PDB file of C-alpha atoms in Angstrom:
ATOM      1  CA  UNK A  30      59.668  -4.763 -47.150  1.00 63.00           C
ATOM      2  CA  UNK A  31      62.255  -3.071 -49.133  1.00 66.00           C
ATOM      3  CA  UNK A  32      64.204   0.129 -47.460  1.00 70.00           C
ATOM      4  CA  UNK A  33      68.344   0.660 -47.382  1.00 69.00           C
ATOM      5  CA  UNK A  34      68.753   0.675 -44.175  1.00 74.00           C
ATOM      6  CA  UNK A  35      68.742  -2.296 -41.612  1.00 75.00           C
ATOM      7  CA  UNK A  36      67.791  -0.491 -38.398  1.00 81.00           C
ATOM      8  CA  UNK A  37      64.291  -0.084 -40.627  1.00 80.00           C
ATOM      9  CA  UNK A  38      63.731  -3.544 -40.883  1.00 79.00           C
ATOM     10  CA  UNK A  39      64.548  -4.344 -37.116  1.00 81.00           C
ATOM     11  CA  UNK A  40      61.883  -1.876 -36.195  1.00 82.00           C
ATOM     12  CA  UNK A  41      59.381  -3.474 -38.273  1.00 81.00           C
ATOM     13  CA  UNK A  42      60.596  -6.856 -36.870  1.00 79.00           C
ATOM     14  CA  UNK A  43      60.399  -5.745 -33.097  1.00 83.00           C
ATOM     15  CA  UNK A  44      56.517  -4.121 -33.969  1.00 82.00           C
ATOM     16  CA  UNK A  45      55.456  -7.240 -35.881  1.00 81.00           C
ATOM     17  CA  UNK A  46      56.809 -10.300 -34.402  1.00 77.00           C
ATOM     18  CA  UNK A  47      55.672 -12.901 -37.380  1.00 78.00           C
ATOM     19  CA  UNK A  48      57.541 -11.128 -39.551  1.00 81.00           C
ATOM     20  CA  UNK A  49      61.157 -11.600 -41.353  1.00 82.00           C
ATOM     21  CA  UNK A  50      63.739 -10.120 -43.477  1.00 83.00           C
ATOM     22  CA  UNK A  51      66.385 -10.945 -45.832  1.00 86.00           C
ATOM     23  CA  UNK A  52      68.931  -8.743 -46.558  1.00 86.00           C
ATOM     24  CA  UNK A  53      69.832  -8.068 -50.305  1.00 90.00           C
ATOM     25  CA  UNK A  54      70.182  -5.773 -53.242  1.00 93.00           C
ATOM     26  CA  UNK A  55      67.246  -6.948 -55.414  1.00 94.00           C
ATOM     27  CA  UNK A  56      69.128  -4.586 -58.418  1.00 94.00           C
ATOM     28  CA  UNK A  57      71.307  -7.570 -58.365  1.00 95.00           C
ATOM     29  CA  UNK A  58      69.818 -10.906 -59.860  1.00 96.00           C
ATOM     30  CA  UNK A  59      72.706 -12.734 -57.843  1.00 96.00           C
ATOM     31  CA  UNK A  60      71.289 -11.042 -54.379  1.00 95.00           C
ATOM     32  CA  UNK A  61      67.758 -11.392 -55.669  1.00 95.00           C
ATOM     33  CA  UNK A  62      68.730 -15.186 -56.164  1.00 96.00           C
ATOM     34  CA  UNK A  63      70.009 -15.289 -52.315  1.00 95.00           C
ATOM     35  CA  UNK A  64      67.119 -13.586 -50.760  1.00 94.00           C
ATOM     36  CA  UNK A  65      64.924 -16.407 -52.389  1.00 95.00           C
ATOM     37  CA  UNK A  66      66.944 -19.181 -50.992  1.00 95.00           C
ATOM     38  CA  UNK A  67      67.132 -17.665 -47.902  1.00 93.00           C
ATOM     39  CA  UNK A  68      62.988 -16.985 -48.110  1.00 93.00           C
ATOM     40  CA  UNK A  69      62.733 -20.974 -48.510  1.00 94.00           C
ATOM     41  CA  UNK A  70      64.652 -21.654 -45.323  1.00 92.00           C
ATOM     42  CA  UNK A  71      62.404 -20.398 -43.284  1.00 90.00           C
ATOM     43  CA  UNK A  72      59.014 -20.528 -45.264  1.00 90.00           C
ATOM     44  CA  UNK A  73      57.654 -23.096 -47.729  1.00 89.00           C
ATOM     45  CA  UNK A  74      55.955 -20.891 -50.518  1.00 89.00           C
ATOM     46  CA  UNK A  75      54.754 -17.299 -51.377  1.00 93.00           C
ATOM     47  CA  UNK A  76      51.466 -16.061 -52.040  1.00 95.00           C
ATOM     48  CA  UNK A  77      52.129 -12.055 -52.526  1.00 96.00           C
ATOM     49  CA  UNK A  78      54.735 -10.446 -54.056  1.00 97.00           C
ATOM     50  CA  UNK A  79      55.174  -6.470 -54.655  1.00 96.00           C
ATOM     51  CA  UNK A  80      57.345  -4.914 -55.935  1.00 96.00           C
ATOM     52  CA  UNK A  81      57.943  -1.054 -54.809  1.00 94.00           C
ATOM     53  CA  UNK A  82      61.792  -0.855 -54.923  1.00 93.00           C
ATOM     54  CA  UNK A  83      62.552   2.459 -56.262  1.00 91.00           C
ATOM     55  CA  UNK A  84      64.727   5.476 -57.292  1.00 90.00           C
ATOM     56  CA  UNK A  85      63.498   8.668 -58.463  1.00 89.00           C
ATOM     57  CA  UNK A  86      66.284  10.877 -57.649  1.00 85.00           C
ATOM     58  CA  UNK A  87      70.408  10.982 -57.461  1.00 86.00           C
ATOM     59  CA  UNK A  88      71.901  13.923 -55.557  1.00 82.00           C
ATOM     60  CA  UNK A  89      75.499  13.236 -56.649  1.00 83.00           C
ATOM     61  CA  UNK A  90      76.132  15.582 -59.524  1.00 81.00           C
ATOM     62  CA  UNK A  91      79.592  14.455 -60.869  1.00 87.00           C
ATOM     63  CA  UNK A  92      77.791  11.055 -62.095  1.00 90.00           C
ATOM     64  CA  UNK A  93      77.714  10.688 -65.865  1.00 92.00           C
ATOM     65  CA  UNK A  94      74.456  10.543 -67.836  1.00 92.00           C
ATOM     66  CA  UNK A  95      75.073   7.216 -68.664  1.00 95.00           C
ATOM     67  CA  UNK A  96      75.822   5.916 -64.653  1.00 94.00           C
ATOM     68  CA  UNK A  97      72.474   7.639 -63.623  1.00 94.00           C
ATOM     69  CA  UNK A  98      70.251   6.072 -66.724  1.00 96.00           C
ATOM     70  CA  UNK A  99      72.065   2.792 -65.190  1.00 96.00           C
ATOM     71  CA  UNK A 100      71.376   3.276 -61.819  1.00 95.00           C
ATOM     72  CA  UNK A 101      67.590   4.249 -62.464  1.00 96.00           C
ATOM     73  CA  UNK A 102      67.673   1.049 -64.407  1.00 97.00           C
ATOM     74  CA  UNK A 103      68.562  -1.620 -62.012  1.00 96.00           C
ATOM     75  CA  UNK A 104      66.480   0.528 -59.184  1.00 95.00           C
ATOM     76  CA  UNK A 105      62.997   1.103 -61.092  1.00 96.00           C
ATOM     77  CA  UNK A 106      62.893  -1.785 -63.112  1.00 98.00           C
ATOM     78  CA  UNK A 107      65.508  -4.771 -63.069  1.00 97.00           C
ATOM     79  CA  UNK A 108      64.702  -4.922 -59.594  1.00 97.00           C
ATOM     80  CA  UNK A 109      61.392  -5.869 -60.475  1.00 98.00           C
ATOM     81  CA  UNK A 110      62.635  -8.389 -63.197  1.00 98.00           C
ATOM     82  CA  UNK A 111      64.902 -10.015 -60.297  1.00 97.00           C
ATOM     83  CA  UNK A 112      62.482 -10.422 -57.882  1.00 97.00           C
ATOM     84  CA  UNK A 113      59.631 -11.828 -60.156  1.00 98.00           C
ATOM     85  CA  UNK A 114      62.546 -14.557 -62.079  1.00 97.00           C
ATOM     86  CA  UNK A 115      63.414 -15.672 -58.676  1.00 97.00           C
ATOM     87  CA  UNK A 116      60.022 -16.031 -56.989  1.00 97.00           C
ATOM     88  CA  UNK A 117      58.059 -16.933 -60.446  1.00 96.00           C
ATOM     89  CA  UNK A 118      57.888 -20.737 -59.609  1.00 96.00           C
ATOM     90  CA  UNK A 119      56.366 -20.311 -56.168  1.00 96.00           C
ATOM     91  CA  UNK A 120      53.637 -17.713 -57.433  1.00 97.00           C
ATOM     92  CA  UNK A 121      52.549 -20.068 -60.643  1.00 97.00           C
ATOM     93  CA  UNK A 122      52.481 -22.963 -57.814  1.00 96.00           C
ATOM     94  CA  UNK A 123      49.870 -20.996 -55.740  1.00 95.00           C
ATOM     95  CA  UNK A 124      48.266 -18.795 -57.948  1.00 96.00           C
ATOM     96  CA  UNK A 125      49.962 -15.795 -56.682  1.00 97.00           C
ATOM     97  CA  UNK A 126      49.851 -12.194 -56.890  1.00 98.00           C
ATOM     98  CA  UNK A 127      52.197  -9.649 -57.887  1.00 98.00           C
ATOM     99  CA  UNK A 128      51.689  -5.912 -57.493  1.00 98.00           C
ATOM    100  CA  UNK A 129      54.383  -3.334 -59.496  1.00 98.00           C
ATOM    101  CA  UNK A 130      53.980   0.058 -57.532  1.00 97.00           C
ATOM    102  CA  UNK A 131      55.033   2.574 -60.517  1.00 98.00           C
ATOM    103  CA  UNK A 132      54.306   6.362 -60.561  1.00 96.00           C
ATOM    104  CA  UNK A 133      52.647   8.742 -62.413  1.00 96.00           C
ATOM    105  CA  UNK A 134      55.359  10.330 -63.740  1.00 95.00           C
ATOM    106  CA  UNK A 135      55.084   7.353 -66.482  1.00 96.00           C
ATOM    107  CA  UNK A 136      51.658   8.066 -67.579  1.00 96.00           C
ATOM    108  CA  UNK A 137      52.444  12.051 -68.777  1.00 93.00           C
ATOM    109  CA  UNK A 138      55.079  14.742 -68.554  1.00 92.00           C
ATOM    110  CA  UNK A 139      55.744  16.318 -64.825  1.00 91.00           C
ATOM    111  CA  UNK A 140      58.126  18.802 -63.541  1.00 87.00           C
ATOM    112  CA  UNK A 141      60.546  17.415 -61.681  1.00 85.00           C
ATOM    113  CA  UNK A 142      61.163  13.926 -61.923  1.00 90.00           C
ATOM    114  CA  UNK A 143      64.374  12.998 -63.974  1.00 93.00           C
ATOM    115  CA  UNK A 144      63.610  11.259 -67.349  1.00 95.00           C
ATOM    116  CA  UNK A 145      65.666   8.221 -66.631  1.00 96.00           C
ATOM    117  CA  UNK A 146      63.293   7.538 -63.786  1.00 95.00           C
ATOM    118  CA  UNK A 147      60.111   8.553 -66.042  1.00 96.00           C
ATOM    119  CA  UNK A 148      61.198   6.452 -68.473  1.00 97.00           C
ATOM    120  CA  UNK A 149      61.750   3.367 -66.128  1.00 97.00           C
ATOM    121  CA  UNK A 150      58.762   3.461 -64.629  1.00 98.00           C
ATOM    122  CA  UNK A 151      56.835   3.709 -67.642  1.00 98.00           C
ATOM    123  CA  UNK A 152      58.739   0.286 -68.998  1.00 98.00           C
ATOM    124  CA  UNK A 153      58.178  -1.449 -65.737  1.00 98.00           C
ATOM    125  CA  UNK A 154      53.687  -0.723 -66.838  1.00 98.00           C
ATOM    126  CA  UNK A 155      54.905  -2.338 -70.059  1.00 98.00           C
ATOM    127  CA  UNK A 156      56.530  -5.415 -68.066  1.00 98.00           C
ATOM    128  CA  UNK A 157      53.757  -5.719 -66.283  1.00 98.00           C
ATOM    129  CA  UNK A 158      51.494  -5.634 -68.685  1.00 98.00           C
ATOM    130  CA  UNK A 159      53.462  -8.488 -70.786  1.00 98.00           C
ATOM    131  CA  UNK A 160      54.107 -10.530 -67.559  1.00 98.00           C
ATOM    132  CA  UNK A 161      50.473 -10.370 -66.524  1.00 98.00           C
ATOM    133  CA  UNK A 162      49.552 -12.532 -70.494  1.00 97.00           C
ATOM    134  CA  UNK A 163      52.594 -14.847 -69.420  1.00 97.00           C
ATOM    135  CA  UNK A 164      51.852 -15.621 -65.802  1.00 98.00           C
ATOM    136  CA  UNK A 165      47.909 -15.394 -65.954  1.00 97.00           C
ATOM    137  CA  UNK A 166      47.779 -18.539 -68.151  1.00 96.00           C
ATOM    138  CA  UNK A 167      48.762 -20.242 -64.908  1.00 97.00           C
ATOM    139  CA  UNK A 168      46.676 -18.270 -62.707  1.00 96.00           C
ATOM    140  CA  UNK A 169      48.878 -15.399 -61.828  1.00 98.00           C
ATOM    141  CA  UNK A 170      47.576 -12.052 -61.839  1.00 98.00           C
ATOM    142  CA  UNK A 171      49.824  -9.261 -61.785  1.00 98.00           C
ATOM    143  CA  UNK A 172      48.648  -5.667 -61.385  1.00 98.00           C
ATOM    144  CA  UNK A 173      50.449  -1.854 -61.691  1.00 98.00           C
ATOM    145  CA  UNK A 174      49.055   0.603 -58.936  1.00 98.00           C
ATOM    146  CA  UNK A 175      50.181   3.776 -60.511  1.00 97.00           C
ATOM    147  CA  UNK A 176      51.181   6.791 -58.121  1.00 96.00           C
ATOM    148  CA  UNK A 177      50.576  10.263 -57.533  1.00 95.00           C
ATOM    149  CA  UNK A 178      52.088  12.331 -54.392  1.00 92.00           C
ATOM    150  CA  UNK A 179      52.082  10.460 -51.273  1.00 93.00           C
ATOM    151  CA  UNK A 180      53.352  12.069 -47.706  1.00 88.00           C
ATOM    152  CA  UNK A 181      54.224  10.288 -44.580  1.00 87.00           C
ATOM    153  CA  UNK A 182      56.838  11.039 -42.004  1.00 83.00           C
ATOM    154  CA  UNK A 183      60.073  11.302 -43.723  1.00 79.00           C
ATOM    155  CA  UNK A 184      58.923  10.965 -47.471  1.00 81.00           C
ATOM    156  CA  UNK A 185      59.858  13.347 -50.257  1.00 81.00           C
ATOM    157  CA  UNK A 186      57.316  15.362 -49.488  1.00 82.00           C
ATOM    158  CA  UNK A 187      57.627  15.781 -45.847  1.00 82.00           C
ATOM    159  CA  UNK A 188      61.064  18.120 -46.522  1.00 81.00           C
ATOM    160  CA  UNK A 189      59.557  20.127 -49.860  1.00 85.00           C
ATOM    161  CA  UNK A 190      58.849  24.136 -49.037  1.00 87.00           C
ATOM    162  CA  UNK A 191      55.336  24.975 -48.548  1.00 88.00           C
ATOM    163  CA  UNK A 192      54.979  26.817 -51.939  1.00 90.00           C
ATOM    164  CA  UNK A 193      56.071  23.728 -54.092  1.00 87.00           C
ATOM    165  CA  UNK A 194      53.885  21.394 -51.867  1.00 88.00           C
ATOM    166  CA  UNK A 195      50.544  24.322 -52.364  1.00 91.00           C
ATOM    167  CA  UNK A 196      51.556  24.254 -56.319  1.00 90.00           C
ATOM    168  CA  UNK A 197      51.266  20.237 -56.514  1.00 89.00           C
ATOM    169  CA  UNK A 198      47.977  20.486 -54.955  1.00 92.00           C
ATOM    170  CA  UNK A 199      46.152  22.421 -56.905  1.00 93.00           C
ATOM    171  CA  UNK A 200      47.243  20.272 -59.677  1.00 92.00           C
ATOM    172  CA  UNK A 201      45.200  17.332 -57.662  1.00 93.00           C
ATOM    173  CA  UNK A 202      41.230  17.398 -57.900  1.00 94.00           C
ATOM    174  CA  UNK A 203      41.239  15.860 -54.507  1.00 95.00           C
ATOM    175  CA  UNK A 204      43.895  19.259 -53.072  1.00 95.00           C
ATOM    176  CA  UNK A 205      45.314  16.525 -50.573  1.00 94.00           C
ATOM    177  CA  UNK A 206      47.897  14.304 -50.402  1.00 94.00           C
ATOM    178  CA  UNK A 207      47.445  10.666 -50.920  1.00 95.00           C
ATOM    179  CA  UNK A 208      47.931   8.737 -47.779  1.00 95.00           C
ATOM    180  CA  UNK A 209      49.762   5.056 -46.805  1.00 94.00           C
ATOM    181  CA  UNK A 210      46.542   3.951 -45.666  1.00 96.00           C
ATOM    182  CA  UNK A 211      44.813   4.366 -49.454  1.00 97.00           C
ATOM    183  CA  UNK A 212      47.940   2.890 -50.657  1.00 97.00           C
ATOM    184  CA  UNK A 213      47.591  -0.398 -48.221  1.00 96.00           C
ATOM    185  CA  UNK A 214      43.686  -0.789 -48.739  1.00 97.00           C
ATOM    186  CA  UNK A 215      44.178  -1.072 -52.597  1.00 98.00           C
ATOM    187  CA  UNK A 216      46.905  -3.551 -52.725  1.00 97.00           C
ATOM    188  CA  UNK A 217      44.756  -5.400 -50.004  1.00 97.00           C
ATOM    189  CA  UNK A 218      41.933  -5.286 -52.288  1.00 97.00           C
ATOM    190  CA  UNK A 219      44.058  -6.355 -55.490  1.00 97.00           C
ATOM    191  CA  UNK A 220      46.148  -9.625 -53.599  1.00 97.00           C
ATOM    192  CA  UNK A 221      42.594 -10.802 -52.417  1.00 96.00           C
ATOM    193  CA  UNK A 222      41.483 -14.154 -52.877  1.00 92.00           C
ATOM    194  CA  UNK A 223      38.620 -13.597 -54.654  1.00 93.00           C
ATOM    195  CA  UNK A 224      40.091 -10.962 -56.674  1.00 93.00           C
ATOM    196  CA  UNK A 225      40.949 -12.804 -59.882  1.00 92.00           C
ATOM    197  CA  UNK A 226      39.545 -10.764 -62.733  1.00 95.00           C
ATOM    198  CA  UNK A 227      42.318  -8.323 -61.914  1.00 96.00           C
ATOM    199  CA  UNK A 228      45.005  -9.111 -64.460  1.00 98.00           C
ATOM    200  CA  UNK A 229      47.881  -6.819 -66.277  1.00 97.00           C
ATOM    201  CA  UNK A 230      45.237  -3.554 -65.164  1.00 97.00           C
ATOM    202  CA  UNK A 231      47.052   0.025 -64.038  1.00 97.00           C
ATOM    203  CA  UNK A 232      44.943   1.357 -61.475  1.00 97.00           C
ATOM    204  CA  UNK A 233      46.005   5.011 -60.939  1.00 96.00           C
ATOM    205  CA  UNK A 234      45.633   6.313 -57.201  1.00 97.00           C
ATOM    206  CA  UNK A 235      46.509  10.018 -58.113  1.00 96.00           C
ATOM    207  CA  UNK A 236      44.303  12.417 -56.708  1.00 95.00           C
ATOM    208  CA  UNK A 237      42.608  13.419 -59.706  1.00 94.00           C
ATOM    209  CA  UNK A 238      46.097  14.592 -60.915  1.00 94.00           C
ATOM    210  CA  UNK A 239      46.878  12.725 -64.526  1.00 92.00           C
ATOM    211  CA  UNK A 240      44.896  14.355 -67.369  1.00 88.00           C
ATOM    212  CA  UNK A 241      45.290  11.534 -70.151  1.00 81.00           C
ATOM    213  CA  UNK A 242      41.603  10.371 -71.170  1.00 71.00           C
TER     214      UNK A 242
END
């Protein structure tokens, strides 16, 4: 799980009682480094890893161009880098899987998002990509589910004005919004046993919305 704030994780703690946390910045390969040492003091391996850690937006205006390209840096993609460096050895041990969530916004021009983050999520489909030849020799596969618009109680979405959220839907085929649910049952599908064909793939869960052929 990955949010920045702790009450979050004691929630999901106190609903799912096999379940643990270790707190960290994974933008930091020094915290990413702890959270793995703290992972193998209470577990002896990992089978799944996904990364989703992301920023797509700063609302503090007197930051400099070059703090926010930073910022969207460690947040959209080194955080990715951390995780996979400090977890690689247990995933090539059990043939693991590794899922980059990345966004559409890195697959064609959109209104909106910030180029920084555009331009970070479109390198972490290229890490992927290049991770996936290095770690599938050993029987790792690692997969990019590529996103479109997806509401749930307190998402981006859930504050937007009508009119912006009725403009973004007609630019979907589908004219909904994507759901957690869709976004669960495909990583469940892709970090599947028998799922081992799927290797360095981006599988875009969009609504119909990206035009590229």
């Amino acid at each position: 799980f990955n949010s920045r704030k702790k009450n979050n994780f004691d929630l999901i703690k106190k609903k799912y009682h096999n379940s643990n946390f270790f707190l960290g910045d994974v933008s930091d390969p020094y915290d990413a480094k702890k959270i793995y040492k703290n992972f193998k003091k209470k577990f002896k391996s990992l089978d799944v890893l996904i990364c989703n850690v992301g920023l797509s937006s700063i609302s503090n205006k007197k930051l400099s161009e070059e703090v926010i390209w930073k910022k969207m840096f460690e947040n959209n993609l080194l955080s990715a880098v951390n995780l996979v460096s400090s977890f690689k050895n247990d995933l090539i041990k059990n043939k693991g899987k590794i899922i980059f969530i990345s966004s559409i916004a890195s697959k064609q021009y959109l209104e909106g998002p910030p180029i920084q983050y555009s331009s970070m999520k479109a390198a972490l489909n290229t890490y992927c990509k290049i991770i996936s030849k290095e770690l599938g020799c050993y029987g790792v596969n690692c997969n990019t589910i590529i996103l479109g618009n997806v509401n749930f109680k307190g998402s981006v979405w859930s504050k937007k004005k009508r009119s912006v959220i009725q403009k973004n839907l007609k630019l979907m085929t589908t004219k909904r919004f994507i759901t957690t649910d869709e976004v669960s049952n495909l990583v469940s599908f892709l970090v599947d046993k028998s799922n081992k064909s799927f290797n360095g793939a981006e599988i875009l869960l969009d609504g119909g919305q990206i035009n590229n052929l």
